[in-house]
Amino acid sequence: MTLTFIALLCLGLRWGSWDQVWAGVLPKPSIWTDPGPMVTKGSSVTIWCQGSLQADAYILYRHRGSQPLNRRIPQDSSNKTGFLIQSMSSEYTGLYQCAYSTGERLSERSEPLLLVLTGKENPRLLSTVHSSTEHCVYREPLLLAKPGPLVLLGDSLTLQCHSEPGFDRFTLTKDEGPTLHQSLHGQHSPNFPLGPVNLFHGGQYRCYSGHNLSYGWSAPSASLDILIAEELREVTDSVPGEDTWSLSSGTRVCRECDPNITVLLSPGMYRKPSLSAQPGPSAPCGANVTLQCRSEVRADTFHLHREGSLDPPQQLHLQDTAAPSQANFTISPVTSGHHGTYRCYSSHSSSPFLLSQPSDPLELLVSAYQPQDYTVGNLIRLGVSGLILMVLGVLLCEAWHSWRRPHVAARS
C-alpha cells in the first residue's frame, strides 16, 4: 500500500483524486457544530468531526471542494476533533464536509453541514439589499404547522415558513433530537413536508429566511413545538414506508422509525387519560367550566387541545407526579369561541414532545346568553295597578255621593 501511495504522488495525483481513489475504504464520519449551525455575526462556532479512535488526522472541506480547508491531529484517546471559527462572518457561510485518515487510508466524506450567518441585533427589515451587505439583519419569519402542532403518529405534517415579499431562501432547523436541516430556494413562504411523522419528528423547530443577494439570514422565527401523540397499531406484516409497531416482552417497540435507532416505550406509560367537564359539558356564555384530565399512570404534564384549532395545546405541569394524577383546565368565562370538541393528553418531562394516546372526545356545548323577558310580568303589574286605581275610583265616587246627599236634602 505504501508503494501505491508513493506511486500516486509521483504521478502528480492531486489530493482530491487521491480522495476519490480511497473513498469507501473507511466509514464516513459524523459532523456537527457547537453551539449550532445558525451563528450570529462575530460569534464563535466549532465544527466537530467524529470518526475513529484509530484516526491520525481529520480534514475539513468546503462542500465538493477537492482541496482541504484545514487538517488537525486529534488528541490522544479521542475519536473526534474540532475546527474553531473565532468570529463568524459571511466568508464562512456554506456547506462543509469532513473526513479522517488512518495511515494511508482516507475515509468517506461526512454528510454536508450547512453553516449560516444570522442576526438578532436589529429586528427592522432593511428595504435595500446589496450583495456586500453582510451586516443586514432581516425581520424574523413566522413558522406555522398544518394541520396543527399536535399530530398523531403516521399523520402528515407540513411546516410553513412565512416571510415578507422579496425573500427566496429558507432554512428549517430542529433544536432538539436528531439534527434536521432543510433548505428551499426560489419560493415565497414555502412548505416543508415532514409526514408521515414518527417519534423523531417531535421537537422544537425554527425557520430562517434570506435574500439571494445577501449572505446573511434573518433572525430565527419564534420556536414551534411539534408534539407527537401515540396511536399504537399492532401489525404482523410490515408495510413499506410505514412505521412498524410491535409488542416485545411487554415493551412497545418502533422498529422502522429510524434504521439506526430502536425506541422502547414502557408498557402503559402512554395509556390514554380520561376527560370530564365540571359542572357539565353544557354551559351558557359567561359561566365557568373546568375540564379535568385524569391519568391512571405516572405523568407530570397534561395537554388540552380543541380539535381543528391551529393554536398549540394548553399545558399544565404538576409538581406531584404520583399516579393517579389529574390536571384541571379552567375556562372562565366561557364564550362562544370555546364551543367544540376537546381531547387531553398526558406526557412526562423525560420525553416532552411525545404524548399519550388521546382521551375520548368531549364536546363542550356553549349556549348563547338569553336575556330574561319581563313583558308578561310588566303586563300583569300594569293590570293589577289599573284594577287598584279603578277600585279607588269607585270608593272615592261612593264617598262623594254619600257626602253630597245630606247637603242636598238640607237645602231643600
mmCIF file with all atom_site columns, C-alpha atoms in Angstrom, residues 146-243:
data_model
loop_
_atom_site.group_PDB
_atom_site.id
_atom_site.type_symbol
_atom_site.label_atom_id
_atom_site.label_alt_id
_atom_site.label_comp_id
_atom_site.label_asym_id
_atom_site.label_entity_id
_atom_site.label_seq_id
_atom_site.pdbx_PDB_ins_code
_atom_site.Cartn_x
_atom_site.Cartn_y
_atom_site.Cartn_z
_atom_site.occupancy
_atom_site.B_iso_or_equiv
_atom_site.pdbx_formal_charge
_atom_site.auth_seq_id
_atom_site.auth_comp_id
_atom_site.auth_asym_id
_atom_site.auth_atom_id
_atom_site.pdbx_PDB_model_num
ATOM 1  C CA . LYS A 1 146 ? -50.579 22.440 9.153  1.00 0.00 ? 146 LYS A CA 1
ATOM 2  C CA . PRO A 1 147 ? -52.885 20.845 10.189 1.00 0.00 ? 147 PRO A CA 1
ATOM 3  C CA . GLY A 1 148 ? -51.575 21.868 13.630 1.00 0.00 ? 148 GLY A CA 1
ATOM 4  C CA . PRO A 1 149 ? -48.692 21.478 16.087 1.00 0.00 ? 149 PRO A CA 1
ATOM 5  C CA . LEU A 1 150 ? -50.178 18.295 17.591 1.00 0.00 ? 150 LEU A CA 1
ATOM 6  C CA . VAL A 1 151 ? -50.288 15.254 15.308 1.00 0.00 ? 151 VAL A CA 1
ATOM 7  C CA . LEU A 1 152 ? -50.723 11.501 15.644 1.00 0.00 ? 152 LEU A CA 1
ATOM 8  C CA . LEU A 1 153 ? -48.063 9.018  14.635 1.00 0.00 ? 153 LEU A CA 1
ATOM 9  C CA . GLY A 1 154 ? -48.295 8.378  10.906 1.00 0.00 ? 154 GLY A CA 1
ATOM 10 C CA . ASP A 1 155 ? -50.175 11.591 10.106 1.00 0.00 ? 155 ASP A CA 1
ATOM 11 C CA . SER A 1 156 ? -48.953 14.099 7.538  1.00 0.00 ? 156 SER A CA 1
ATOM 12 C CA . LEU A 1 157 ? -47.393 17.344 8.752  1.00 0.00 ? 157 LEU A CA 1
ATOM 13 C CA . THR A 1 158 ? -46.320 20.447 6.859  1.00 0.00 ? 158 THR A CA 1
ATOM 14 C CA . LEU A 1 159 ? -44.390 23.372 8.332  1.00 0.00 ? 159 LEU A CA 1
ATOM 15 C CA . GLN A 1 160 ? -44.877 26.713 6.578  1.00 0.00 ? 160 GLN A CA 1
ATOM 16 C CA . CYS A 1 161 ? -42.297 29.492 6.835  1.00 0.00 ? 161 CYS A CA 1
ATOM 17 C CA . HIS A 1 162 ? -43.931 32.857 6.117  1.00 0.00 ? 162 HIS A CA 1
ATOM 18 C CA . SER A 1 163 ? -41.841 35.948 5.374  1.00 0.00 ? 163 SER A CA 1
ATOM 19 C CA . GLU A 1 164 ? -42.351 39.283 3.722  1.00 0.00 ? 164 GLU A CA 1
ATOM 20 C CA . PRO A 1 165 ? -42.080 39.502 -0.089 1.00 0.00 ? 165 PRO A CA 1
ATOM 21 C CA . GLY A 1 166 ? -38.603 39.554 -1.586 1.00 0.00 ? 166 GLY A CA 1
ATOM 22 C CA . PHE A 1 167 ? -37.102 36.590 0.261  1.00 0.00 ? 167 PHE A CA 1
ATOM 23 C CA . ASP A 1 168 ? -36.409 33.388 -1.618 1.00 0.00 ? 168 ASP A CA 1
ATOM 24 C CA . ARG A 1 169 ? -34.061 31.382 0.634  1.00 0.00 ? 169 ARG A CA 1
ATOM 25 C CA . PHE A 1 170 ? -35.440 29.433 3.574  1.00 0.00 ? 170 PHE A CA 1
ATOM 26 C CA . THR A 1 171 ? -33.955 27.017 6.076  1.00 0.00 ? 171 THR A CA 1
ATOM 27 C CA . LEU A 1 172 ? -35.748 24.860 8.648  1.00 0.00 ? 172 LEU A CA 1
ATOM 28 C CA . THR A 1 173 ? -33.904 23.615 11.741 1.00 0.00 ? 173 THR A CA 1
ATOM 29 C CA . LYS A 1 174 ? -34.750 21.399 14.695 1.00 0.00 ? 174 LYS A CA 1
ATOM 30 C CA . ASP A 1 175 ? -33.374 22.406 18.087 1.00 0.00 ? 175 ASP A CA 1
ATOM 31 C CA . GLU A 1 176 ? -33.511 19.049 19.862 1.00 0.00 ? 176 GLU A CA 1
ATOM 32 C CA . GLY A 1 177 ? -33.042 15.450 18.897 1.00 0.00 ? 177 GLY A CA 1
ATOM 33 C CA . PRO A 1 178 ? -31.519 14.342 15.579 1.00 0.00 ? 178 PRO A CA 1
ATOM 34 C CA . THR A 1 179 ? -30.149 17.275 13.560 1.00 0.00 ? 179 THR A CA 1
ATOM 35 C CA . LEU A 1 180 ? -32.508 18.445 10.823 1.00 0.00 ? 180 LEU A CA 1
ATOM 36 C CA . HIS A 1 181 ? -31.742 20.974 8.107  1.00 0.00 ? 181 HIS A CA 1
ATOM 37 C CA . GLN A 1 182 ? -33.941 21.545 5.089  1.00 0.00 ? 182 GLN A CA 1
ATOM 38 C CA . SER A 1 183 ? -33.396 24.371 2.643  1.00 0.00 ? 183 SER A CA 1
ATOM 39 C CA . LEU A 1 184 ? -35.661 25.658 -0.121 1.00 0.00 ? 184 LEU A CA 1
ATOM 40 C CA . HIS A 1 185 ? -34.861 28.289 -2.724 1.00 0.00 ? 185 HIS A CA 1
ATOM 41 C CA . GLY A 1 186 ? -36.933 30.353 -5.108 1.00 0.00 ? 186 GLY A CA 1
ATOM 42 C CA . GLN A 1 187 ? -40.175 30.165 -3.120 1.00 0.00 ? 187 GLN A CA 1
ATOM 43 C CA . HIS A 1 188 ? -42.116 32.668 -1.038 1.00 0.00 ? 188 HIS A CA 1
ATOM 44 C CA . SER A 1 189 ? -43.478 31.209 2.210  1.00 0.00 ? 189 SER A CA 1
ATOM 45 C CA . PRO A 1 190 ? -42.514 27.625 1.304  1.00 0.00 ? 190 PRO A CA 1
ATOM 46 C CA . ASN A 1 191 ? -43.858 24.363 2.684  1.00 0.00 ? 191 ASN A CA 1
ATOM 47 C CA . PHE A 1 192 ? -41.584 21.865 4.430  1.00 0.00 ? 192 PHE A CA 1
ATOM 48 C CA . PRO A 1 193 ? -43.356 18.461 4.375  1.00 0.00 ? 193 PRO A CA 1
ATOM 49 C CA . LEU A 1 194 ? -42.470 16.219 7.331  1.00 0.00 ? 194 LEU A CA 1
ATOM 50 C CA . GLY A 1 195 ? -45.048 13.455 7.120  1.00 0.00 ? 195 GLY A CA 1
ATOM 51 C CA . PRO A 1 196 ? -45.875 10.748 7.742  1.00 0.00 ? 196 PRO A CA 1
ATOM 52 C CA . VAL A 1 197 ? -44.478 11.628 11.146 1.00 0.00 ? 197 VAL A CA 1
ATOM 53 C CA . ASN A 1 198 ? -42.690 9.293  13.536 1.00 0.00 ? 198 ASN A CA 1
ATOM 54 C CA . LEU A 1 199 ? -41.369 9.744  17.076 1.00 0.00 ? 199 LEU A CA 1
ATOM 55 C CA . PHE A 1 200 ? -38.306 11.641 15.921 1.00 0.00 ? 200 PHE A CA 1
ATOM 56 C CA . HIS A 1 201 ? -40.304 14.451 14.333 1.00 0.00 ? 201 HIS A CA 1
ATOM 57 C CA . GLY A 1 202 ? -41.290 15.677 17.790 1.00 0.00 ? 202 GLY A CA 1
ATOM 58 C CA . GLY A 1 203 ? -39.276 18.680 18.922 1.00 0.00 ? 203 GLY A CA 1
ATOM 59 C CA . GLN A 1 204 ? -38.752 22.407 18.650 1.00 0.00 ? 204 GLN A CA 1
ATOM 60 C CA . TYR A 1 205 ? -38.447 23.941 15.191 1.00 0.00 ? 205 TYR A CA 1
ATOM 61 C CA . ARG A 1 206 ? -37.356 27.319 13.826 1.00 0.00 ? 206 ARG A CA 1
ATOM 62 C CA . CYS A 1 207 ? -37.041 28.721 10.333 1.00 0.00 ? 207 CYS A CA 1
ATOM 63 C CA . TYR A 1 208 ? -34.892 31.428 8.740  1.00 0.00 ? 208 TYR A CA 1
ATOM 64 C CA . SER A 1 209 ? -35.328 33.493 5.593  1.00 0.00 ? 209 SER A CA 1
ATOM 65 C CA . GLY A 1 210 ? -32.758 35.147 3.363  1.00 0.00 ? 210 GLY A CA 1
ATOM 66 C CA . HIS A 1 211 ? -32.316 37.078 0.157  1.00 0.00 ? 211 HIS A CA 1
ATOM 67 C CA . ASN A 1 212 ? -30.384 35.689 -2.783 1.00 0.00 ? 212 ASN A CA 1
ATOM 68 C CA . LEU A 1 213 ? -28.313 38.895 -2.972 1.00 0.00 ? 213 LEU A CA 1
ATOM 69 C CA . SER A 1 214 ? -27.043 38.603 0.588  1.00 0.00 ? 214 SER A CA 1
ATOM 70 C CA . TYR A 1 215 ? -25.023 36.089 2.578  1.00 0.00 ? 215 TYR A CA 1
ATOM 71 C CA . GLY A 1 216 ? -26.963 36.903 5.727  1.00 0.00 ? 216 GLY A CA 1
ATOM 72 C CA . TRP A 1 217 ? -30.028 35.207 7.164  1.00 0.00 ? 217 TRP A CA 1
ATOM 73 C CA . SER A 1 218 ? -32.882 36.577 9.196  1.00 0.00 ? 218 SER A CA 1
ATOM 74 C CA . ALA A 1 219 ? -33.278 36.297 12.907 1.00 0.00 ? 219 ALA A CA 1
ATOM 75 C CA . PRO A 1 220 ? -34.897 32.954 13.768 1.00 0.00 ? 220 PRO A CA 1
ATOM 76 C CA . SER A 1 221 ? -38.648 32.604 13.867 1.00 0.00 ? 221 SER A CA 1
ATOM 77 C CA . ALA A 1 222 ? -40.317 32.026 17.201 1.00 0.00 ? 222 ALA A CA 1
ATOM 78 C CA . SER A 1 223 ? -39.874 28.401 18.187 1.00 0.00 ? 223 SER A CA 1
ATOM 79 C CA . LEU A 1 224 ? -42.671 25.995 17.287 1.00 0.00 ? 224 LEU A CA 1
ATOM 80 C CA . ASP A 1 225 ? -43.158 22.859 19.381 1.00 0.00 ? 225 ASP A CA 1
ATOM 81 C CA . ILE A 1 226 ? -44.308 19.821 17.424 1.00 0.00 ? 226 ILE A CA 1
ATOM 82 C CA . LEU A 1 227 ? -46.000 17.273 19.689 1.00 0.00 ? 227 LEU A CA 1
ATOM 83 C CA . ILE A 1 228 ? -46.447 13.658 18.603 1.00 0.00 ? 228 ILE A CA 1
ATOM 84 C CA . ALA A 1 229 ? -49.297 11.679 20.145 1.00 0.00 ? 229 ALA A CA 1
ATOM 85 C CA . GLU A 1 230 ? -49.173 7.913  20.254 1.00 0.00 ? 230 GLU A CA 1
ATOM 86 C CA . GLU A 1 231 ? -51.659 5.854  18.283 1.00 0.00 ? 231 GLU A CA 1
ATOM 87 C CA . LEU A 1 232 ? -50.470 2.270  18.745 1.00 0.00 ? 232 LEU A CA 1
ATOM 88 C CA . ARG A 1 233 ? -51.141 -0.164 15.940 1.00 0.00 ? 233 ARG A CA 1
ATOM 89 C CA . GLU A 1 234 ? -50.059 -3.752 16.391 1.00 0.00 ? 234 GLU A CA 1
ATOM 90 C CA . VAL A 1 235 ? -49.182 -5.211 12.996 1.00 0.00 ? 235 VAL A CA 1
ATOM 91 C CA . THR A 1 236 ? -47.807 -8.530 11.877 1.00 0.00 ? 236 THR A CA 1
ATOM 92 C CA . ASP A 1 237 ? -46.737 -7.575 8.360  1.00 0.00 ? 237 ASP A CA 1
ATOM 93 C CA . SER A 1 238 ? -44.553 -4.575 7.694  1.00 0.00 ? 238 SER A CA 1
ATOM 94 C CA . VAL A 1 239 ? -45.920 -2.058 5.221  1.00 0.00 ? 239 VAL A CA 1
ATOM 95 C CA . PRO A 1 240 ? -43.156 -0.345 3.195  1.00 0.00 ? 240 PRO A CA 1
ATOM 96 C CA . GLY A 1 241 ? -42.767 3.298  4.126  1.00 0.00 ? 241 GLY A CA 1
ATOM 97 C CA . GLU A 1 242 ? -44.742 2.984  7.361  1.00 0.00 ? 242 GLU A CA 1
ATOM 98 C CA . ASP A 1 243 ? -43.576 2.645  10.943 1.00 0.00 ? 243 ASP A CA 1
#
